PDB file of C-alpha atoms in Angstrom:
ATOM      1  CA  GLY A   3       9.882  -8.629  -1.851  1.00 83.00           C
ATOM      2  CA  ASN A   4      10.543  -7.640   1.718  1.00 90.00           C
ATOM      3  CA  SER A   5       7.772  -6.318   3.935  1.00 94.00           C
ATOM      4  CA  VAL A   6       7.130  -5.390   7.562  1.00 96.00           C
ATOM      5  CA  THR A   7       3.766  -5.493   9.302  1.00 96.00           C
ATOM      6  CA  GLN A   8       3.208  -3.909  12.682  1.00 95.00           C
ATOM      7  CA  MET A   9       0.139  -3.415  14.780  1.00 88.00           C
ATOM      8  CA  GLU A  10      -1.883  -0.342  14.078  1.00 87.00           C
ATOM      9  CA  GLY A  11      -2.323   2.318  16.690  1.00 86.00           C
ATOM     10  CA  PRO A  12      -2.949   4.410  18.434  1.00 94.00           C
ATOM     11  CA  VAL A  13      -2.058   2.540  21.581  1.00 96.00           C
ATOM     12  CA  THR A  14      -3.107   4.423  24.702  1.00 96.00           C
ATOM     13  CA  LEU A  15      -1.628   3.404  28.037  1.00 96.00           C
ATOM     14  CA  SER A  16      -1.360   4.684  31.574  1.00 97.00           C
ATOM     15  CA  GLU A  17       2.034   5.459  33.051  1.00 97.00           C
ATOM     16  CA  GLU A  18       3.847   2.366  34.394  1.00 96.00           C
ATOM     17  CA  ALA A  19       1.796   0.023  32.193  1.00 97.00           C
ATOM     18  CA  PHE A  20       3.373  -2.745  30.093  1.00 97.00           C
ATOM     19  CA  LEU A  21       3.812  -2.017  26.407  1.00 97.00           C
ATOM     20  CA  THR A  22       3.979  -4.516  23.547  1.00 97.00           C
ATOM     21  CA  ILE A  23       4.047  -3.580  19.870  1.00 97.00           C
ATOM     22  CA  ASN A  24       3.873  -6.534  17.508  1.00 97.00           C
ATOM     23  CA  CYS A  25       6.032  -6.657  14.400  1.00 97.00           C
ATOM     24  CA  THR A  26       6.336  -9.445  11.822  1.00 97.00           C
ATOM     25  CA  TYR A  27       8.371  -9.467   8.659  1.00 97.00           C
ATOM     26  CA  THR A  28       8.826 -11.164   5.311  1.00 95.00           C
ATOM     27  CA  ALA A  29      12.307 -11.289   3.840  1.00 92.00           C
ATOM     28  CA  THR A  30      14.076 -13.248   1.130  1.00 85.00           C
ATOM     29  CA  GLY A  31      17.339 -13.616   3.052  1.00 84.00           C
ATOM     30  CA  TYR A  32      18.649 -12.983   6.541  1.00 86.00           C
ATOM     31  CA  PRO A  33      17.748  -9.446   7.495  1.00 92.00           C
ATOM     32  CA  SER A  34      18.849  -7.196  10.306  1.00 93.00           C
ATOM     33  CA  LEU A  35      15.910  -5.886  12.318  1.00 95.00           C
ATOM     34  CA  PHE A  36      15.424  -2.447  13.825  1.00 96.00           C
ATOM     35  CA  TRP A  37      13.065  -0.368  15.905  1.00 97.00           C
ATOM     36  CA  TYR A  38      13.130   3.354  15.224  1.00 97.00           C
ATOM     37  CA  VAL A  39      11.262   5.963  17.268  1.00 97.00           C
ATOM     38  CA  GLN A  40       9.943   9.344  16.205  1.00 94.00           C
ATOM     39  CA  TYR A  41       9.182  11.716  19.084  1.00 92.00           C
ATOM     40  CA  PRO A  42       6.804  14.636  18.408  1.00 86.00           C
ATOM     41  CA  GLY A  43       8.511  17.235  16.243  1.00 83.00           C
ATOM     42  CA  GLU A  44      11.735  15.239  15.945  1.00 86.00           C
ATOM     43  CA  GLY A  45      13.424  13.019  13.384  1.00 87.00           C
ATOM     44  CA  LEU A  46      13.728   9.237  13.345  1.00 93.00           C
ATOM     45  CA  GLN A  47      16.058   7.817  15.974  1.00 94.00           C
ATOM     46  CA  LEU A  48      17.366   4.291  16.230  1.00 95.00           C
ATOM     47  CA  LEU A  49      15.963   2.682  19.374  1.00 97.00           C
ATOM     48  CA  LEU A  50      17.464  -0.809  19.110  1.00 97.00           C
ATOM     49  CA  LYS A  51      18.539  -3.446  16.620  1.00 95.00           C
ATOM     50  CA  ALA A  52      19.296  -7.145  16.254  1.00 95.00           C
ATOM     51  CA  THR A  53      21.370  -8.632  13.458  1.00 92.00           C
ATOM     52  CA  LYS A  54      20.808 -12.380  13.746  1.00 92.00           C
ATOM     53  CA  ALA A  55      18.329 -14.932  15.037  1.00 93.00           C
ATOM     54  CA  ASP A  56      17.846 -15.050  18.822  1.00 95.00           C
ATOM     55  CA  ASP A  57      19.684 -11.741  19.320  1.00 95.00           C
ATOM     56  CA  LYS A  58      18.029  -9.396  21.782  1.00 97.00           C
ATOM     57  CA  GLY A  59      18.261  -5.661  21.246  1.00 96.00           C
ATOM     58  CA  SER A  60      17.732  -3.360  24.214  1.00 97.00           C
ATOM     59  CA  ASN A  61      17.844   0.338  24.990  1.00 97.00           C
ATOM     60  CA  LYS A  62      16.113   2.748  27.411  1.00 95.00           C
ATOM     61  CA  GLY A  63      14.183  -0.123  28.992  1.00 97.00           C
ATOM     62  CA  PHE A  64      12.864  -1.368  25.632  1.00 98.00           C
ATOM     63  CA  GLU A  65      13.640  -4.877  24.395  1.00 98.00           C
ATOM     64  CA  ALA A  66      12.996  -6.902  21.258  1.00 98.00           C
ATOM     65  CA  THR A  67      14.129 -10.426  20.358  1.00 98.00           C
ATOM     66  CA  TYR A  68      14.801 -11.576  16.776  1.00 97.00           C
ATOM     67  CA  ARG A  69      12.599 -14.674  16.335  1.00 96.00           C
ATOM     68  CA  LYS A  70      13.390 -16.376  13.028  1.00 94.00           C
ATOM     69  CA  GLU A  71      10.909 -19.205  13.537  1.00 94.00           C
ATOM     70  CA  THR A  72       7.986 -16.797  13.859  1.00 95.00           C
ATOM     71  CA  THR A  73       9.541 -14.014  11.718  1.00 96.00           C
ATOM     72  CA  SER A  74       8.834 -11.555  14.502  1.00 97.00           C
ATOM     73  CA  PHE A  75      10.559  -8.729  16.379  1.00 98.00           C
ATOM     74  CA  HIS A  76       8.060  -7.546  18.972  1.00 98.00           C
ATOM     75  CA  LEU A  77       8.926  -4.472  21.035  1.00 98.00           C
ATOM     76  CA  GLU A  78       8.318  -4.525  24.806  1.00 98.00           C
ATOM     77  CA  LYS A  79       8.777  -2.235  27.771  1.00 98.00           C
ATOM     78  CA  GLY A  80       7.838  -3.175  31.290  1.00 96.00           C
ATOM     79  CA  SER A  81       6.872   0.246  32.642  1.00 95.00           C
ATOM     80  CA  VAL A  82       6.206   3.114  30.269  1.00 97.00           C
ATOM     81  CA  GLN A  83       6.556   6.801  31.034  1.00 97.00           C
ATOM     82  CA  VAL A  84       4.804   9.821  29.564  1.00 96.00           C
ATOM     83  CA  SER A  85       8.066  10.608  27.749  1.00 95.00           C
ATOM     84  CA  ASP A  86       7.711   7.346  25.780  1.00 97.00           C
ATOM     85  CA  SER A  87       4.813   8.853  23.830  1.00 96.00           C
ATOM     86  CA  ALA A  88       5.951   8.667  20.215  1.00 96.00           C
ATOM     87  CA  VAL A  89       5.542   6.796  16.942  1.00 96.00           C
ATOM     88  CA  TYR A  90       7.466   3.520  16.760  1.00 97.00           C
ATOM     89  CA  PHE A  91       8.590   1.980  13.471  1.00 97.00           C
ATOM     90  CA  CYS A  92       9.750  -1.579  12.923  1.00 98.00           C
ATOM     91  CA  ALA A  93      12.147  -2.005   9.994  1.00 96.00           C
ATOM     92  CA  LEU A  94      14.436  -4.495   8.291  1.00 94.00           C
ATOM     93  CA  SER A  95      17.430  -4.318   6.029  1.00 91.00           C
ATOM     94  CA  GLU A  96      19.368  -6.853   3.983  1.00 85.00           C
ATOM     95  CA  LYS A  97      23.014  -6.571   2.962  1.00 80.00           C
ATOM     96  CA  ALA A  98      22.200  -8.063  -0.439  1.00 78.00           C
ATOM     97  CA  ALA A  99      19.708  -5.250  -1.014  1.00 79.00           C
ATOM     98  CA  GLY A 100      22.136  -2.453  -0.224  1.00 81.00           C
ATOM     99  CA  ASN A 101      20.990  -2.348   3.391  1.00 86.00           C
ATOM    100  CA  LYS A 102      18.079  -0.123   2.417  1.00 90.00           C
ATOM    101  CA  LEU A 103      15.439  -0.072   5.126  1.00 94.00           C
ATOM    102  CA  THR A 104      11.928  -1.434   4.682  1.00 95.00           C
ATOM    103  CA  PHE A 105       9.604   0.059   7.298  1.00 96.00           C
ATOM    104  CA  GLY A 106       6.302  -0.905   8.803  1.00 96.00           C
ATOM    105  CA  GLY A 107       3.507   1.631   8.923  1.00 95.00           C
ATOM    106  CA  GLY A 108       4.315   2.847  12.434  1.00 96.00           C
ATOM    107  CA  THR A 109       2.457   2.576  15.737  1.00 97.00           C
ATOM    108  CA  ARG A 110       1.544   5.700  17.673  1.00 96.00           C
ATOM    109  CA  VAL A 111       1.827   5.271  21.438  1.00 97.00           C
ATOM    110  CA  LEU A 112       0.264   7.712  23.872  1.00 96.00           C
ATOM    111  CA  VAL A 113       1.103   7.383  27.557  1.00 97.00           C
ATOM    112  CA  LYS A 114      -1.179   9.236  29.946  1.00 96.00           C
ATOM    113  CA  PRO A 115      -0.119  10.260  33.469  1.00 94.00           C
TER     114      PRO A 115
ATOM    115  CA  ASP B  23      29.931  15.054  14.767  1.00 54.00           C
ATOM    116  CA  THR B  24      26.847  17.142  14.213  1.00 75.00           C
ATOM    117  CA  GLY B  25      24.643  14.434  12.778  1.00 91.00           C
ATOM    118  CA  VAL B  26      22.821  14.421   9.457  1.00 94.00           C
ATOM    119  CA  SER B  27      21.525  17.828   8.417  1.00 95.00           C
ATOM    120  CA  GLN B  28      18.924  18.681   5.793  1.00 96.00           C
ATOM    121  CA  ASN B  29      17.968  21.970   4.206  1.00 96.00           C
ATOM    122  CA  PRO B  30      15.523  23.501   3.931  1.00 96.00           C
ATOM    123  CA  ARG B  31      13.391  22.121   6.759  1.00 95.00           C
ATOM    124  CA  HIS B  32      10.199  23.258   5.075  1.00 96.00           C
ATOM    125  CA  LYS B  33       9.406  24.086   1.464  1.00 97.00           C
ATOM    126  CA  ILE B  34       6.121  25.341   0.073  1.00 97.00           C
ATOM    127  CA  THR B  35       5.866  25.507  -3.690  1.00 97.00           C
ATOM    128  CA  LYS B  36       3.281  25.790  -6.415  1.00 97.00           C
ATOM    129  CA  ARG B  37       2.455  22.895  -8.674  1.00 97.00           C
ATOM    130  CA  GLY B  38       4.753  22.795 -11.674  1.00 97.00           C
ATOM    131  CA  GLN B  39       7.729  24.423  -9.965  1.00 97.00           C
ATOM    132  CA  ASN B  40      11.090  22.732  -9.442  1.00 98.00           C
ATOM    133  CA  VAL B  41      12.512  22.201  -5.954  1.00 98.00           C
ATOM    134  CA  THR B  42      15.884  21.037  -4.656  1.00 98.00           C
ATOM    135  CA  PHE B  43      16.735  19.645  -1.240  1.00 97.00           C
ATOM    136  CA  ARG B  44      20.159  19.204   0.290  1.00 98.00           C
ATOM    137  CA  CYS B  45      21.468  16.563   2.684  1.00 97.00           C
ATOM    138  CA  ASP B  46      24.782  16.699   4.546  1.00 97.00           C
ATOM    139  CA  PRO B  47      25.640  13.270   5.985  1.00 96.00           C
ATOM    140  CA  ILE B  48      27.745  12.426   8.987  1.00 94.00           C
ATOM    141  CA  SER B  49      31.361  12.876   7.955  1.00 91.00           C
ATOM    142  CA  GLU B  50      33.117   9.654   6.932  1.00 87.00           C
ATOM    143  CA  HIS B  51      29.794   7.956   6.196  1.00 92.00           C
ATOM    144  CA  ASN B  52      30.117   6.643   2.678  1.00 91.00           C
ATOM    145  CA  ARG B  53      26.486   5.593   2.218  1.00 94.00           C
ATOM    146  CA  LEU B  54      23.660   8.055   1.827  1.00 96.00           C
ATOM    147  CA  TYR B  55      19.970   7.156   1.499  1.00 96.00           C
ATOM    148  CA  TRP B  56      16.862   9.111   0.571  1.00 97.00           C
ATOM    149  CA  TYR B  57      13.393   8.136   1.800  1.00 97.00           C
ATOM    150  CA  ARG B  58       9.929   9.651   1.492  1.00 97.00           C
ATOM    151  CA  GLN B  59       7.357   9.619   4.279  1.00 95.00           C
ATOM    152  CA  THR B  60       3.726  10.572   3.813  1.00 94.00           C
ATOM    153  CA  LEU B  61       1.428  11.371   6.714  1.00 89.00           C
ATOM    154  CA  GLY B  62       0.647   8.373   8.857  1.00 87.00           C
ATOM    155  CA  GLN B  63       2.921   6.022   6.922  1.00 91.00           C
ATOM    156  CA  GLY B  64       6.369   4.575   7.354  1.00 94.00           C
ATOM    157  CA  PRO B  65       9.256   5.918   5.258  1.00 96.00           C
ATOM    158  CA  GLU B  66       9.693   4.444   1.776  1.00 96.00           C
ATOM    159  CA  PHE B  67      13.064   3.998   0.104  1.00 95.00           C
ATOM    160  CA  LEU B  68      13.832   6.220  -2.879  1.00 96.00           C
ATOM    161  CA  THR B  69      17.520   5.855  -3.719  1.00 96.00           C
ATOM    162  CA  TYR B  70      20.982   5.408  -2.253  1.00 95.00           C
ATOM    163  CA  PHE B  71      24.622   6.235  -2.919  1.00 95.00           C
ATOM    164  CA  GLN B  72      27.872   4.528  -2.128  1.00 93.00           C
ATOM    165  CA  ASN B  73      30.286   7.459  -2.167  1.00 92.00           C
ATOM    166  CA  GLU B  74      29.406   9.305  -5.388  1.00 93.00           C
ATOM    167  CA  ALA B  75      27.854   6.316  -7.172  1.00 93.00           C
ATOM    168  CA  GLN B  76      24.065   6.012  -7.225  1.00 93.00           C
ATOM    169  CA  LEU B  77      23.563   2.268  -6.793  1.00 93.00           C
ATOM    170  CA  GLU B  78      19.794   1.856  -6.726  1.00 92.00           C
ATOM    171  CA  LYS B  79      16.649   3.805  -7.501  1.00 92.00           C
ATOM    172  CA  SER B  80      13.170   2.784  -6.402  1.00 91.00           C
ATOM    173  CA  ARG B  81      10.302   2.554  -8.852  1.00 87.00           C
ATOM    174  CA  LEU B  82       8.803   5.330  -6.720  1.00 81.00           C
ATOM    175  CA  LEU B  83      11.419   7.644  -8.184  1.00 84.00           C
ATOM    176  CA  SER B  84       9.809   8.880 -11.386  1.00 88.00           C
ATOM    177  CA  ASP B  85      11.699  10.647 -14.165  1.00 92.00           C
ATOM    178  CA  ARG B  86      10.879  13.957 -12.501  1.00 95.00           C
ATOM    179  CA  PHE B  87      13.139  13.044  -9.579  1.00 96.00           C
ATOM    180  CA  SER B  88      16.911  13.181  -9.737  1.00 95.00           C
ATOM    181  CA  ALA B  89      19.517  12.793  -7.033  1.00 96.00           C
ATOM    182  CA  GLU B  90      23.229  13.492  -7.028  1.00 96.00           C
ATOM    183  CA  ARG B  91      26.166  13.144  -4.701  1.00 96.00           C
ATOM    184  CA  PRO B  92      28.893  14.754  -6.760  1.00 91.00           C
ATOM    185  CA  LYS B  93      31.902  14.447  -4.483  1.00 86.00           C
ATOM    186  CA  GLY B  94      30.708  11.680  -2.237  1.00 85.00           C
ATOM    187  CA  SER B  95      29.825  14.125   0.518  1.00 91.00           C
ATOM    188  CA  PHE B  96      26.562  16.080   0.434  1.00 96.00           C
ATOM    189  CA  SER B  97      23.646  15.053  -1.761  1.00 97.00           C
ATOM    190  CA  THR B  98      20.850  16.888  -3.528  1.00 97.00           C
ATOM    191  CA  LEU B  99      17.400  15.661  -4.469  1.00 97.00           C
ATOM    192  CA  GLU B 100      15.619  17.618  -7.188  1.00 97.00           C
ATOM    193  CA  ILE B 101      11.963  17.305  -8.131  1.00 97.00           C
ATOM    194  CA  GLN B 102      10.967  18.851 -11.436  1.00 97.00           C
ATOM    195  CA  ARG B 103       7.424  19.960 -12.310  1.00 97.00           C
ATOM    196  CA  THR B 104       6.130  19.236  -8.829  1.00 97.00           C
ATOM    197  CA  GLU B 105       2.701  17.681  -8.365  1.00 96.00           C
ATOM    198  CA  GLN B 106       0.425  17.735  -5.328  1.00 95.00           C
ATOM    199  CA  GLY B 107       1.157  14.048  -4.820  1.00 94.00           C
ATOM    200  CA  ASP B 108       4.798  14.940  -4.168  1.00 96.00           C
ATOM    201  CA  SER B 109       3.809  16.544  -0.849  1.00 97.00           C
ATOM    202  CA  ALA B 110       5.614  14.541   1.819  1.00 96.00           C
ATOM    203  CA  MET B 111       8.521  14.528   4.237  1.00 96.00           C
ATOM    204  CA  TYR B 112      11.795  13.743   2.464  1.00 97.00           C
ATOM    205  CA  LEU B 113      14.280  12.032   4.752  1.00 97.00           C
ATOM    206  CA  CYS B 114      17.988  11.555   4.335  1.00 97.00           C
ATOM    207  CA  ALA B 115      20.060   8.991   6.204  1.00 96.00           C
ATOM    208  CA  SER B 116      23.731   8.071   6.205  1.00 95.00           C
ATOM    209  CA  SER B 117      25.757   5.085   7.317  1.00 93.00           C
ATOM    210  CA  LEU B 118      29.264   3.669   7.322  1.00 89.00           C
ATOM    211  CA  GLY B 119      28.287   0.968   4.861  1.00 80.00           C
ATOM    212  CA  THR B 120      29.360  -1.931   7.045  1.00 76.00           C
ATOM    213  CA  VAL B 121      27.768  -5.381   6.987  1.00 67.00           C
ATOM    214  CA  THR B 122      25.459  -4.699   9.929  1.00 64.00           C
ATOM    215  CA  ASP B 123      24.650  -1.174   8.923  1.00 74.00           C
ATOM    216  CA  THR B 124      22.967   1.419  11.099  1.00 87.00           C
ATOM    217  CA  GLN B 125      21.433   4.390   9.349  1.00 92.00           C
ATOM    218  CA  TYR B 126      21.241   7.772  11.053  1.00 93.00           C
ATOM    219  CA  PHE B 127      18.478  10.052   9.923  1.00 95.00           C
ATOM    220  CA  GLY B 128      18.289  13.785   9.419  1.00 95.00           C
ATOM    221  CA  PRO B 129      15.309  15.882  10.520  1.00 93.00           C
ATOM    222  CA  GLY B 130      13.752  15.806   7.059  1.00 95.00           C
ATOM    223  CA  THR B 131      12.463  18.377   4.589  1.00 97.00           C
ATOM    224  CA  ARG B 132       8.708  18.812   4.563  1.00 96.00           C
ATOM    225  CA  LEU B 133       7.460  19.625   1.062  1.00 98.00           C
ATOM    226  CA  THR B 134       4.020  21.091   0.475  1.00 97.00           C
ATOM    227  CA  VAL B 135       2.873  21.469  -3.124  1.00 97.00           C
ATOM    228  CA  LEU B 136      -0.082  23.828  -3.537  1.00 95.00           C
TER     229      LEU B 136
END
């Protein structure tokens, strides 16, 4: 079956530091890949997505590239802010499986001023 | 467009009681998904609907769980004879059902079973 593995947190950074959260996946077909973010006290929000190999998703300074050869979708941001403190979830979906999402366990990121 | 809404936001119940949650999707979204999220974990798929048809149920969804979407709009998730292990955040998401689907999530219903 499908699965998503992401690095465990918490990740603690200083403001303006570089952030990387690793995500790898296992899928039977050709999935779409997503990063969702959950800010404190709020619901899940889509951060970015990529639907095919070599696509790059980007939003709010975050980027992730769909790497089929390494089955990875690592999330990066060049200069984090305190407001980026949240839990980040990597996820995949497959059309053949009703597009239901399979999530990783989440990575908590804490950015200190 | 007011987004996906869920009610109630919090529910505290005693073991053995029945509870029902409601989800109102984004209008014109024909797919509706239910997920469950326990503390410190990622959401896990429970079931989904295409309009009023329930197309898939996870093995996580025991016989005590039932979901409906009677007119292809809002959905309800009922848990009968609740157990302490049912304590979790129940999330609803909706989408247009296109090939490269994007699901939009509601704020969730937090269930605590005492």
